[in-house]
Each structure stands twice: as structure tokens, then as C-alpha cells.
mmCIF file of C-alpha atoms in Angstrom:
data_model
loop_
_atom_site.group_PDB
_atom_site.id
_atom_site.type_symbol
_atom_site.label_atom_id
_atom_site.label_comp_id
_atom_site.label_asym_id
_atom_site.label_seq_id
_atom_site.Cartn_x
_atom_site.Cartn_y
_atom_site.Cartn_z
ATOM 1 C CA MET A 1 118.519 27.452 68.105
ATOM 2 C CA ARG A 2 115.411 25.311 67.602
ATOM 3 C CA ILE A 3 112.042 25.892 68.882
ATOM 4 C CA LEU A 4 108.974 24.246 69.387
ATOM 5 C CA GLY A 5 105.854 26.680 69.409
ATOM 6 C CA ILE A 6 102.348 25.859 70.399
ATOM 7 C CA GLU A 7 99.448 28.209 70.281
ATOM 8 C CA THR A 8 95.552 27.401 72.093
ATOM 9 C CA SER A 9 94.434 30.510 73.130
ATOM 10 C CA CYS A 10 91.411 30.329 71.631
ATOM 11 C CA ASP A 11 89.690 28.146 68.788
ATOM 12 C CA GLU A 12 92.779 27.832 66.512
ATOM 13 C CA THR A 13 95.175 25.031 67.898
ATOM 14 C CA GLY A 14 98.765 25.626 66.276
ATOM 15 C CA VAL A 15 101.766 23.646 66.277
ATOM 16 C CA ALA A 16 105.720 25.282 64.603
ATOM 17 C CA VAL A 17 108.921 24.359 64.663
ATOM 18 C CA TYR A 18 111.101 27.401 64.100
ATOM 19 C CA ASP A 19 115.495 27.471 63.473
ATOM 20 C CA ASP A 20 116.956 30.679 63.614
ATOM 21 C CA ASP A 21 119.029 29.682 61.074
ATOM 22 C CA GLN A 22 116.880 27.709 58.620
ATOM 23 C CA GLY A 23 113.750 29.444 59.289
ATOM 24 C CA LEU A 24 110.101 28.025 59.469
ATOM 25 C CA LEU A 25 110.629 24.278 59.516
ATOM 26 C CA SER A 26 106.925 23.268 60.043
ATOM 27 C CA HIS A 27 103.772 24.891 60.544
ATOM 28 C CA GLU A 28 100.463 22.744 61.331
ATOM 29 C CA LEU A 29 96.949 24.446 62.451
ATOM 30 C CA TYR A 30 93.809 23.195 63.000
ATOM 31 C CA SER A 31 90.669 25.777 62.985
ATOM 32 C CA GLN A 32 87.317 24.814 65.349
ATOM 33 C CA VAL A 33 85.562 26.792 62.435
ATOM 34 C CA LYS A 34 83.159 23.782 61.866
ATOM 35 C CA LEU A 35 82.711 23.286 65.955
ATOM 36 C CA HIS A 36 81.623 26.594 66.674
ATOM 37 C CA ALA A 37 79.541 27.547 63.575
ATOM 38 C CA ASP A 38 76.053 26.056 64.923
ATOM 39 C CA TYR A 39 76.365 28.167 67.968
ATOM 40 C CA GLY A 40 77.147 31.463 65.942
ATOM 41 C CA GLY A 41 80.312 31.645 68.567
ATOM 42 C CA VAL A 42 83.104 30.095 70.646
ATOM 43 C CA VAL A 43 81.731 27.754 73.017
ATOM 44 C CA PRO A 44 85.103 28.209 75.585
ATOM 45 C CA GLU A 45 84.340 24.212 77.050
ATOM 46 C CA LEU A 46 84.074 22.883 73.638
ATOM 47 C CA ALA A 47 86.844 24.845 72.380
ATOM 48 C CA SER A 48 89.488 23.581 75.135
ATOM 49 C CA ARG A 49 88.608 19.600 75.173
ATOM 50 C CA ASP A 50 88.896 20.087 70.975
ATOM 51 C CA HIS A 51 92.574 21.384 72.016
ATOM 52 C CA VAL A 52 92.887 18.367 74.243
ATOM 53 C CA ARG A 53 92.330 15.917 71.459
ATOM 54 C CA LYS A 54 94.324 17.658 68.812
ATOM 55 C CA ILE A 55 97.536 19.032 70.414
ATOM 56 C CA VAL A 56 99.663 15.801 70.599
ATOM 57 C CA PRO A 57 98.464 14.592 67.134
ATOM 58 C CA LEU A 58 99.729 17.994 65.803
ATOM 59 C CA ILE A 59 103.043 17.991 67.694
ATOM 60 C CA ASN A 60 104.028 14.709 66.352
ATOM 61 C CA LYS A 61 103.307 16.140 62.714
ATOM 62 C CA ALA A 62 105.293 19.096 62.969
ATOM 63 C CA LEU A 63 108.165 17.212 64.304
ATOM 64 C CA ALA A 64 108.252 14.632 61.547
ATOM 65 C CA ASP A 65 107.846 17.459 59.221
ATOM 66 C CA ALA A 66 110.100 19.283 60.553
ATOM 67 C CA HIS A 67 112.818 16.335 60.694
ATOM 68 C CA THR A 68 112.772 16.863 64.123
ATOM 69 C CA VAL A 69 113.142 14.952 67.213
ATOM 70 C CA PRO A 70 112.749 15.935 70.821
ATOM 71 C CA GLY A 71 116.519 15.885 71.161
ATOM 72 C CA ASP A 72 117.012 18.616 68.527
ATOM 73 C CA LEU A 73 115.202 20.978 70.461
ATOM 74 C CA ASP A 74 116.540 24.154 72.480
ATOM 75 C CA GLY A 75 113.245 24.817 74.335
ATOM 76 C CA ILE A 76 109.440 25.029 74.082
ATOM 77 C CA ALA A 77 107.267 27.920 73.562
ATOM 78 C CA PHE A 78 103.582 28.287 74.509
ATOM 79 C CA THR A 79 100.850 31.171 74.470
ATOM 80 C CA GLN A 80 100.220 31.785 78.370
ATOM 81 C CA GLY A 81 97.681 34.524 77.716
ATOM 82 C CA PRO A 82 95.913 36.306 77.083
ATOM 83 C CA GLY A 83 92.820 34.201 76.135
ATOM 84 C CA LEU A 84 90.525 31.626 77.154
ATOM 85 C CA MET A 85 91.444 30.120 80.183
ATOM 86 C CA GLY A 86 90.766 26.431 79.542
ATOM 87 C CA ALA A 87 92.194 26.826 75.827
ATOM 88 C CA LEU A 88 95.626 28.270 77.189
ATOM 89 C CA LEU A 89 95.648 25.640 80.045
ATOM 90 C CA VAL A 90 95.483 22.970 77.135
ATOM 91 C CA GLY A 91 98.832 24.674 75.628
ATOM 92 C CA SER A 92 100.535 25.610 78.414
ATOM 93 C CA SER A 93 100.273 21.931 80.470
ATOM 94 C CA VAL A 94 101.465 20.075 77.852
ATOM 95 C CA GLY A 95 104.246 23.200 76.699
ATOM 96 C CA ARG A 96 105.468 22.804 80.428
ATOM 97 C CA SER A 97 104.940 19.215 80.366
ATOM 98 C CA LEU A 98 106.920 17.942 77.469
ATOM 99 C CA ALA A 99 109.970 20.850 78.709
ATOM 100 C CA TYR A 100 109.846 18.912 82.066
ATOM 101 C CA ALA A 101 110.225 15.123 80.324
ATOM 102 C CA TRP A 102 112.546 16.672 77.753
ATOM 103 C CA ASN A 103 114.713 18.924 80.342
ATOM 104 C CA ILE A 104 114.411 21.965 78.096
ATOM 105 C CA PRO A 105 113.332 25.207 78.946
ATOM 106 C CA ALA A 106 110.250 26.792 78.380
ATOM 107 C CA VAL A 107 108.501 30.465 77.620
ATOM 108 C CA GLY A 108 105.336 31.606 77.760
ATOM 109 C CA VAL A 109 104.665 33.973 75.134
ATOM 110 C CA HIS A 110 102.186 37.061 74.954
ATOM 111 C CA HIS A 111 99.714 36.407 72.743
ATOM 112 C CA MET A 112 99.432 39.835 71.209
ATOM 113 C CA GLU A 113 103.557 39.995 71.002
ATOM 114 C CA GLY A 114 103.003 36.858 68.751
ATOM 115 C CA HIS A 115 101.047 38.937 66.459
ATOM 116 C CA LEU A 116 102.956 42.105 66.626
ATOM 117 C CA LEU A 117 105.708 40.210 65.499
ATOM 118 C CA ALA A 118 104.311 38.026 63.054
ATOM 119 C CA PRO A 119 105.681 40.034 60.365
ATOM 120 C CA MET A 120 109.192 39.195 60.898
ATOM 121 C CA LEU A 121 108.454 35.662 59.439
ATOM 122 C CA GLU A 122 108.636 37.141 55.847
ATOM 123 C CA ALA A 123 111.745 37.781 54.096
ATOM 124 C CA ASN A 124 110.524 41.615 53.979
ATOM 125 C CA ALA A 125 111.042 42.303 58.009
ATOM 126 C CA PRO A 126 109.935 45.365 59.143
ATOM 127 C CA ALA A 127 112.961 47.061 61.518
ATOM 128 C CA PHE A 128 112.233 48.619 65.116
ATOM 129 C CA PRO A 129 110.908 51.277 65.860
ATOM 130 C CA PHE A 130 107.842 51.031 64.358
ATOM 131 C CA ILE A 131 103.928 51.556 65.020
ATOM 132 C CA ALA A 132 101.976 48.438 65.097
ATOM 133 C CA LEU A 133 98.279 47.994 64.684
ATOM 134 C CA LEU A 134 96.971 44.996 66.332
ATOM 135 C CA VAL A 135 93.363 44.023 64.828
ATOM 136 C CA SER A 136 92.122 41.095 65.626
ATOM 137 C CA GLY A 137 88.336 39.667 66.939
ATOM 138 C CA GLY A 138 89.471 40.253 70.818
ATOM 139 C CA HIS A 139 92.034 42.801 70.243
ATOM 140 C CA SER A 140 92.153 46.765 68.828
ATOM 141 C CA MET A 141 95.295 48.788 69.978
ATOM 142 C CA LEU A 142 98.158 50.828 68.714
ATOM 143 C CA VAL A 143 101.284 50.082 69.830
ATOM 144 C CA ASN A 144 104.634 52.213 69.857
ATOM 145 C CA VAL A 145 107.011 49.415 69.183
ATOM 146 C CA GLN A 146 111.063 50.442 70.129
ATOM 147 C CA GLY A 147 112.059 46.670 70.182
ATOM 148 C CA ILE A 148 111.076 43.495 71.725
ATOM 149 C CA GLY A 149 108.997 43.666 75.257
ATOM 150 C CA ARG A 150 109.914 47.685 74.649
ATOM 151 C CA TYR A 151 105.942 48.516 74.016
ATOM 152 C CA GLU A 152 103.822 51.935 74.880
ATOM 153 C CA VAL A 153 100.489 51.246 74.586
ATOM 154 C CA LEU A 154 99.038 54.212 72.715
ATOM 155 C CA GLY A 155 95.346 53.098 72.263
ATOM 156 C CA GLU A 156 93.016 50.229 72.684
ATOM 157 C CA SER A 157 89.569 48.790 72.529
ATOM 158 C CA ILE A 158 87.250 49.953 75.426
ATOM 159 C CA ASP A 159 84.320 48.310 74.348
ATOM 160 C CA ASP A 160 84.300 45.532 70.996
ATOM 161 C CA ALA A 161 87.029 45.019 69.023
ATOM 162 C CA ALA A 162 87.026 45.348 65.305
ATOM 163 C CA GLY A 163 87.160 41.899 64.317
ATOM 164 C CA GLU A 164 84.525 41.369 66.690
ATOM 165 C CA ALA A 165 82.306 44.095 65.456
ATOM 166 C CA PHE A 166 82.773 42.346 62.099
ATOM 167 C CA ASP A 167 81.753 39.092 63.327
ATOM 168 C CA LYS A 168 78.508 40.594 65.330
ATOM 169 C CA THR A 169 77.297 42.464 62.367
ATOM 170 C CA ALA A 170 77.831 39.813 59.880
ATOM 171 C CA LYS A 171 75.604 37.929 62.230
ATOM 172 C CA LEU A 172 72.895 40.911 61.862
ATOM 173 C CA LEU A 173 73.135 40.123 58.360
ATOM 174 C CA GLY A 174 72.544 36.452 58.442
ATOM 175 C CA LEU A 175 75.590 35.476 57.316
ATOM 176 C CA ASP A 176 77.342 32.069 58.457
ATOM 177 C CA TYR A 177 80.025 32.196 61.550
ATOM 178 C CA PRO A 178 83.072 33.180 61.713
ATOM 179 C CA GLY A 179 81.145 35.980 59.865
ATOM 180 C CA GLY A 180 83.969 39.062 59.389
ATOM 181 C CA PRO A 181 85.539 37.414 56.282
ATOM 182 C CA LEU A 182 81.931 36.618 54.652
ATOM 183 C CA LEU A 183 81.417 40.035 55.537
ATOM 184 C CA ALA A 184 84.285 41.450 53.793
ATOM 185 C CA LYS A 185 83.428 39.193 50.435
ATOM 186 C CA LEU A 186 79.573 40.919 50.988
ATOM 187 C CA ALA A 187 81.466 44.078 50.669
ATOM 188 C CA GLU A 188 82.531 43.664 47.151
ATOM 189 C CA GLN A 189 79.677 43.502 45.558
ATOM 190 C CA GLY A 190 78.107 46.637 47.440
ATOM 191 C CA GLU A 191 77.914 50.402 46.334
ATOM 192 C CA PRO A 192 79.391 53.365 47.406
ATOM 193 C CA GLY A 193 76.608 56.331 48.536
ATOM 194 C CA HIS A 194 73.756 54.658 49.752
ATOM 195 C CA TYR A 195 74.733 54.590 53.547
ATOM 196 C CA LYS A 196 76.938 56.478 55.319
ATOM 197 C CA PHE A 197 78.273 55.046 58.881
ATOM 198 C CA PRO A 198 79.968 57.015 61.650
ATOM 199 C CA ARG A 199 83.677 56.717 62.049
ATOM 200 C CA PRO A 200 83.453 56.144 65.840
ATOM 201 C CA MET A 201 86.156 58.375 68.437
ATOM 202 C CA THR A 202 87.582 60.168 65.237
ATOM 203 C CA ASP A 203 85.999 63.425 66.205
ATOM 204 C CA ARG A 204 87.548 63.938 68.962
ATOM 205 C CA PRO A 205 91.787 63.636 70.394
ATOM 206 C CA GLY A 206 93.009 60.174 71.354
ATOM 207 C CA LEU A 207 93.594 57.033 69.661
ATOM 208 C CA ASP A 208 91.740 54.634 71.665
ATOM 209 C CA PHE A 209 89.007 52.752 69.737
ATOM 210 C CA SER A 210 84.913 52.147 70.120
ATOM 211 C CA PHE A 211 83.016 49.551 67.871
ATOM 212 C CA SER A 212 79.940 49.147 70.015
ATOM 213 C CA GLY A 213 78.289 51.999 68.713
ATOM 214 C CA LEU A 214 78.943 51.418 64.985
ATOM 215 C CA LYS A 215 77.348 47.493 65.578
ATOM 216 C CA THR A 216 74.626 49.285 67.228
ATOM 217 C CA PHE A 217 74.426 51.728 64.177
ATOM 218 C CA ALA A 218 74.098 48.345 61.675
ATOM 219 C CA ALA A 219 71.918 46.841 63.906
ATOM 220 C CA ASN A 220 69.545 49.763 63.311
ATOM 221 C CA THR A 221 70.161 49.832 59.602
ATOM 222 C CA ILE A 222 69.550 46.418 59.048
ATOM 223 C CA ARG A 223 66.403 46.256 60.862
ATOM 224 C CA ASP A 224 65.069 49.326 58.703
ATOM 225 C CA ALA A 225 66.322 48.260 55.550
ATOM 226 C CA ASP A 226 64.578 45.422 52.548
ATOM 227 C CA ASN A 227 66.138 41.930 52.553
ATOM 228 C CA ALA A 228 67.604 42.550 48.879
ATOM 229 C CA PRO A 229 70.740 40.987 47.813
ATOM 230 C CA GLN A 230 72.218 44.425 46.945
ATOM 231 C CA THR A 231 71.006 46.325 49.706
ATOM 232 C CA GLN A 232 72.689 43.815 52.204
ATOM 233 C CA ALA A 233 75.743 44.141 49.724
ATOM 234 C CA ASN A 234 75.442 47.998 50.184
ATOM 235 C CA ILE A 235 75.115 47.869 54.125
ATOM 236 C CA ALA A 236 78.310 45.216 54.280
ATOM 237 C CA TYR A 237 80.308 47.816 52.141
ATOM 238 C CA ALA A 238 79.407 50.801 54.083
ATOM 239 C CA PHE A 239 79.957 49.139 57.374
ATOM 240 C CA GLU A 240 83.736 47.931 56.062
ATOM 241 C CA GLU A 241 84.579 51.376 55.105
ATOM 242 C CA ALA A 242 83.478 52.958 58.341
ATOM 243 C CA VAL A 243 85.837 50.121 60.486
ATOM 244 C CA VAL A 244 88.711 50.739 57.500
ATOM 245 C CA ASP A 245 88.285 54.507 57.790
ATOM 246 C CA THR A 246 88.459 54.520 61.724
ATOM 247 C CA LEU A 247 91.272 52.110 61.727
ATOM 248 C CA LEU A 248 93.238 54.998 59.140
ATOM 249 C CA ILE A 249 92.281 57.912 61.179
ATOM 250 C CA LYS A 250 94.090 56.365 64.049
ATOM 251 C CA CYS A 251 96.999 55.288 62.518
ATOM 252 C CA ARG A 252 97.289 58.208 60.959
ATOM 253 C CA ARG A 253 97.103 60.542 64.192
ATOM 254 C CA ALA A 254 99.889 57.801 65.895
ATOM 255 C CA LEU A 255 102.611 58.260 63.364
ATOM 256 C CA LYS A 256 102.175 61.764 63.328
ATOM 257 C CA GLN A 257 102.492 61.595 66.669
ATOM 258 C CA THR A 258 105.279 59.783 67.079
ATOM 259 C CA GLY A 259 107.286 60.692 63.851
ATOM 260 C CA MET A 260 107.569 57.124 62.590
ATOM 261 C CA LYS A 261 107.610 56.081 59.083
ATOM 262 C CA ARG A 262 106.886 52.366 59.463
ATOM 263 C CA LEU A 263 103.697 50.566 60.167
ATOM 264 C CA VAL A 264 102.967 47.033 60.933
ATOM 265 C CA ILE A 265 99.610 45.790 61.062
ATOM 266 C CA ALA A 266 98.894 42.103 62.271
ATOM 267 C CA GLY A 267 95.830 40.382 63.517
ATOM 268 C CA GLY A 268 93.249 38.687 61.641
ATOM 269 C CA VAL A 269 91.653 41.381 60.470
ATOM 270 C CA SER A 270 94.914 42.420 59.004
ATOM 271 C CA ALA A 271 93.968 39.786 55.977
ATOM 272 C CA ASN A 272 91.070 42.608 54.864
ATOM 273 C CA THR A 273 91.908 43.781 51.552
ATOM 274 C CA ARG A 274 90.800 46.785 51.910
ATOM 275 C CA LEU A 275 92.072 47.634 54.704
ATOM 276 C CA ARG A 276 95.559 46.397 53.243
ATOM 277 C CA ASP A 277 95.043 48.744 49.829
ATOM 278 C CA LYS A 278 93.852 51.888 52.440
ATOM 279 C CA MET A 279 97.157 51.552 54.481
ATOM 280 C CA ALA A 280 99.037 51.123 51.481
ATOM 281 C CA ALA A 281 98.020 54.021 50.400
ATOM 282 C CA LEU A 282 98.311 55.999 53.437
ATOM 283 C CA MET A 283 101.859 55.045 53.769
ATOM 284 C CA LYS A 284 102.783 55.941 50.608
ATOM 285 C CA GLN A 285 101.210 59.391 50.872
ATOM 286 C CA LEU A 286 103.401 59.644 54.277
ATOM 287 C CA ASN A 287 106.446 58.245 52.133
ATOM 288 C CA GLY A 288 106.625 55.338 54.500
ATOM 289 C CA GLU A 289 106.389 51.800 54.710
ATOM 290 C CA VAL A 290 103.459 49.272 55.659
ATOM 291 C CA PHE A 291 104.508 45.667 56.710
ATOM 292 C CA TYR A 292 102.038 42.661 56.953
ATOM 293 C CA PRO A 293 102.336 38.993 58.064
ATOM 294 C CA SER A 294 101.461 36.675 55.292
ATOM 295 C CA LEU A 295 98.034 35.660 54.990
ATOM 296 C CA ALA A 296 98.506 32.294 56.817
ATOM 297 C CA PHE A 297 99.955 33.892 59.430
ATOM 298 C CA CYS A 298 97.101 36.826 60.015
ATOM 299 C CA THR A 299 95.049 34.039 62.442
ATOM 300 C CA ASP A 300 96.627 32.459 65.492
ATOM 301 C CA ASN A 301 99.331 30.446 64.424
ATOM 302 C CA GLY A 302 102.282 28.184 66.461
ATOM 303 C CA ALA A 303 104.918 29.853 63.942
ATOM 304 C CA MET A 304 104.131 33.412 65.721
ATOM 305 C CA ILE A 305 104.521 31.875 69.320
ATOM 306 C CA ALA A 306 107.888 29.865 68.136
ATOM 307 C CA TYR A 307 109.435 33.280 66.820
ATOM 308 C CA ALA A 308 108.072 35.300 69.939
ATOM 309 C CA GLY A 309 109.551 32.459 72.006
ATOM 310 C CA MET A 310 113.171 32.114 70.020
ATOM 311 C CA GLN A 311 113.764 35.378 71.068
ATOM 312 C CA ARG A 312 113.044 35.097 74.753
ATOM 313 C CA LEU A 313 115.018 32.066 75.191
ATOM 314 C CA LYS A 314 118.172 34.045 73.522
ATOM 315 C CA ALA A 315 117.813 36.719 76.208
ATOM 316 C CA GLY A 316 117.916 33.923 78.681
ATOM 317 C CA GLN A 317 114.150 34.320 79.446
ATOM 318 C CA HIS A 318 112.205 31.414 80.100
ATOM 319 C CA THR A 319 109.255 30.504 82.500
ATOM 320 C CA PRO A 320 108.885 28.381 85.700
ATOM 321 C CA LEU A 321 107.282 25.267 84.835
ATOM 322 C CA SER A 322 104.464 26.111 87.680
ATOM 323 C CA ALA A 323 103.294 29.444 86.276
ATOM 324 C CA SER A 324 99.793 29.559 85.291
ATOM 325 C CA ALA A 325 97.670 30.766 82.372
ATOM 326 C CA LYS A 326 97.047 34.280 82.090
ATOM 327 C CA PRO A 327 93.519 34.829 80.685
ATOM 328 C CA ARG A 328 94.552 38.938 80.973
ATOM 329 C CA TRP A 329 98.081 40.095 80.736
ATOM 330 C CA ALA A 330 98.995 43.729 79.499
ATOM 331 C CA LEU A 331 101.082 43.865 76.821
ATOM 332 C CA ASP A 332 103.380 46.823 78.019
ATOM 333 C CA THR A 333 103.931 44.622 81.177
ATOM 334 C CA LEU A 334 106.441 42.476 79.252
ATOM 335 C CA PRO A 335 109.998 42.656 80.020
ATOM 336 C CA PRO A 336 112.447 43.878 77.099
ATOM 337 C CA VAL A 337 114.605 41.550 75.216
#
């Protein structure tokens, strides 16, 4: 089976061709970072228009690079939600239109299921069951994964997601957009012991996340500090440590609660080096294993959508061509495969 995958949930246009025998045949990604940089964040209308401009050329290139013509495809997978409504409509409209024109089935993919299954694109893929930590700009959640579509959300963000807190704190430090990776780079120059940030919601039971208070603590710390480069680096270090430690504590709880020995970490924040190092140390201590997607597949991409869509198409699931995009969509409502 060969699938065309289309991702347009936010500010990246991703297209890929995946074959269940040959693996990933092509992978195209266009980022809108420069477009939104002047505004310090994603402008939904601009994002939608840019998806319209880029999506067809990217589809043509992905097909050409995969030496694939429409007649070779067995289906199309597109991100149906969650995400920005206008951006989702671009990918879903194009995906469904091509499916109709080429007379092949289409399937709408849950964006977070795509991230959750992204490590399956790697040679060392995790086996079910496992605990998944999904951390990105819009989501932070812990999921008990028994199989594809068999998800129990154990905890999630009640306000700011981890990636959102990274970006907002980076903006307070005067860093460019997107600030998360730049804050992490600045933190490499920081020294421990200068600042102590709270680890939110770790002093009480439960697996939910809250990073808005940590962002406020960072804002107050930055306001009261000097502008010396080393001071800024020390603040970045303390903030990153607080976020990583919080995620670590919650993952340890989830693993203990479920008795799992496998941990998957996916989403944009999963590219953070300190997070990877600390999670690797945790799983070694617990005699378990940790799995990540490669860096190219941590952020939004078409490959993860193609893979997730293929699993559902193989199971005989498809999406009616009349179906609408879903800007809000609970992960644990998906049907099992």
C-alpha cells in the first residue's frame, strides 16, 4: 500500500509518500517561520494563505521524488484536526479533492496520533504497549497506548503547553520567534545554582500539567534581573531545568502507575537535548527503554500523517469526502484499529 500524507495543522506544510514495503519514499516540508517572525507568533489567516500557495507544488515534488504517479497511490491521509481551522481546511480540502479526482479513499488523521506514531518511522520502533509523552507548542499530554486507537489520556495541559511556555519565556528574554529552540541554546551557556524555578503541580497527586504559573515566575524573574548575557543565560537554564524536571516527574509517575517499561516522547519539544538526556537516564534507572522520532519528524510533518493514515486505511477505515475539519478533537475518542 502506498499513501500520500498531507499536514497543514498550523504553520508548516508537510507532504510525504509512504509505502508499507519500501518505507518513506519522499518527505517535503515548508516552514512559515520567517512569515510569522515579525508578529512573534502564528497569524492564522497568513498561515492559511501560505498553505494554499505551497501545498500543490509540494505535492508535485513529493510525488516526483517518490517516482509515484496518482495511479500508484492507494489512498490519501490528511490532518483533520486538531489545529487552526483555516489551516486544516486547506489540507483537508486538497486531500479530499484529490481522493475524489483519483478515485481512491481518503482518511482524516488526528494530529496528535501522528506525533504519537512518529517513532514508528524509525528502524528501532517501539512495540505496544507504551506510555507516550506528547509535548509541543499546543499540547502536553501523557497517554497510555495499548495499540493504535486504544488510547487512555492520563494527564494533559490545563493551560499553557510546554512548548508554548518555552516560546513565551523566550519572547520575554528578547529572543526571536520561534523562541523555544533559541532558549534551549541560550540555556547551554547558563550556570546552575543562580535561580530556582518551581516545578508546577508536582507537589500533588495526578498527571496533569500547568506551565502558565512557571511562565509568570519567569516573567517576574526577568523583570527583576539585569540584562547581562550571563544573567539571561542563567535564567534560561533555570527555566529549562524546571520544565524538563516537571515532565520527568510526571513520566516517572505514569510509568509507576501503569507498570510500563517503554516510554515514547514525541512532538516539537521532544527535540530538546536536555529532555532527551534526562529521560534516557530515567529509563536506564528503571531498566526500561525510551523512544523518539528523529529530529526531522519531531515537528509537524507529512510522514507521520502518511504512516498513521496507512494504519487506518489498512483496517478499512476512511473519511467521507463531506467530512469537515476538526479544530478540537479528543485523542481518546478515536476508534481502535
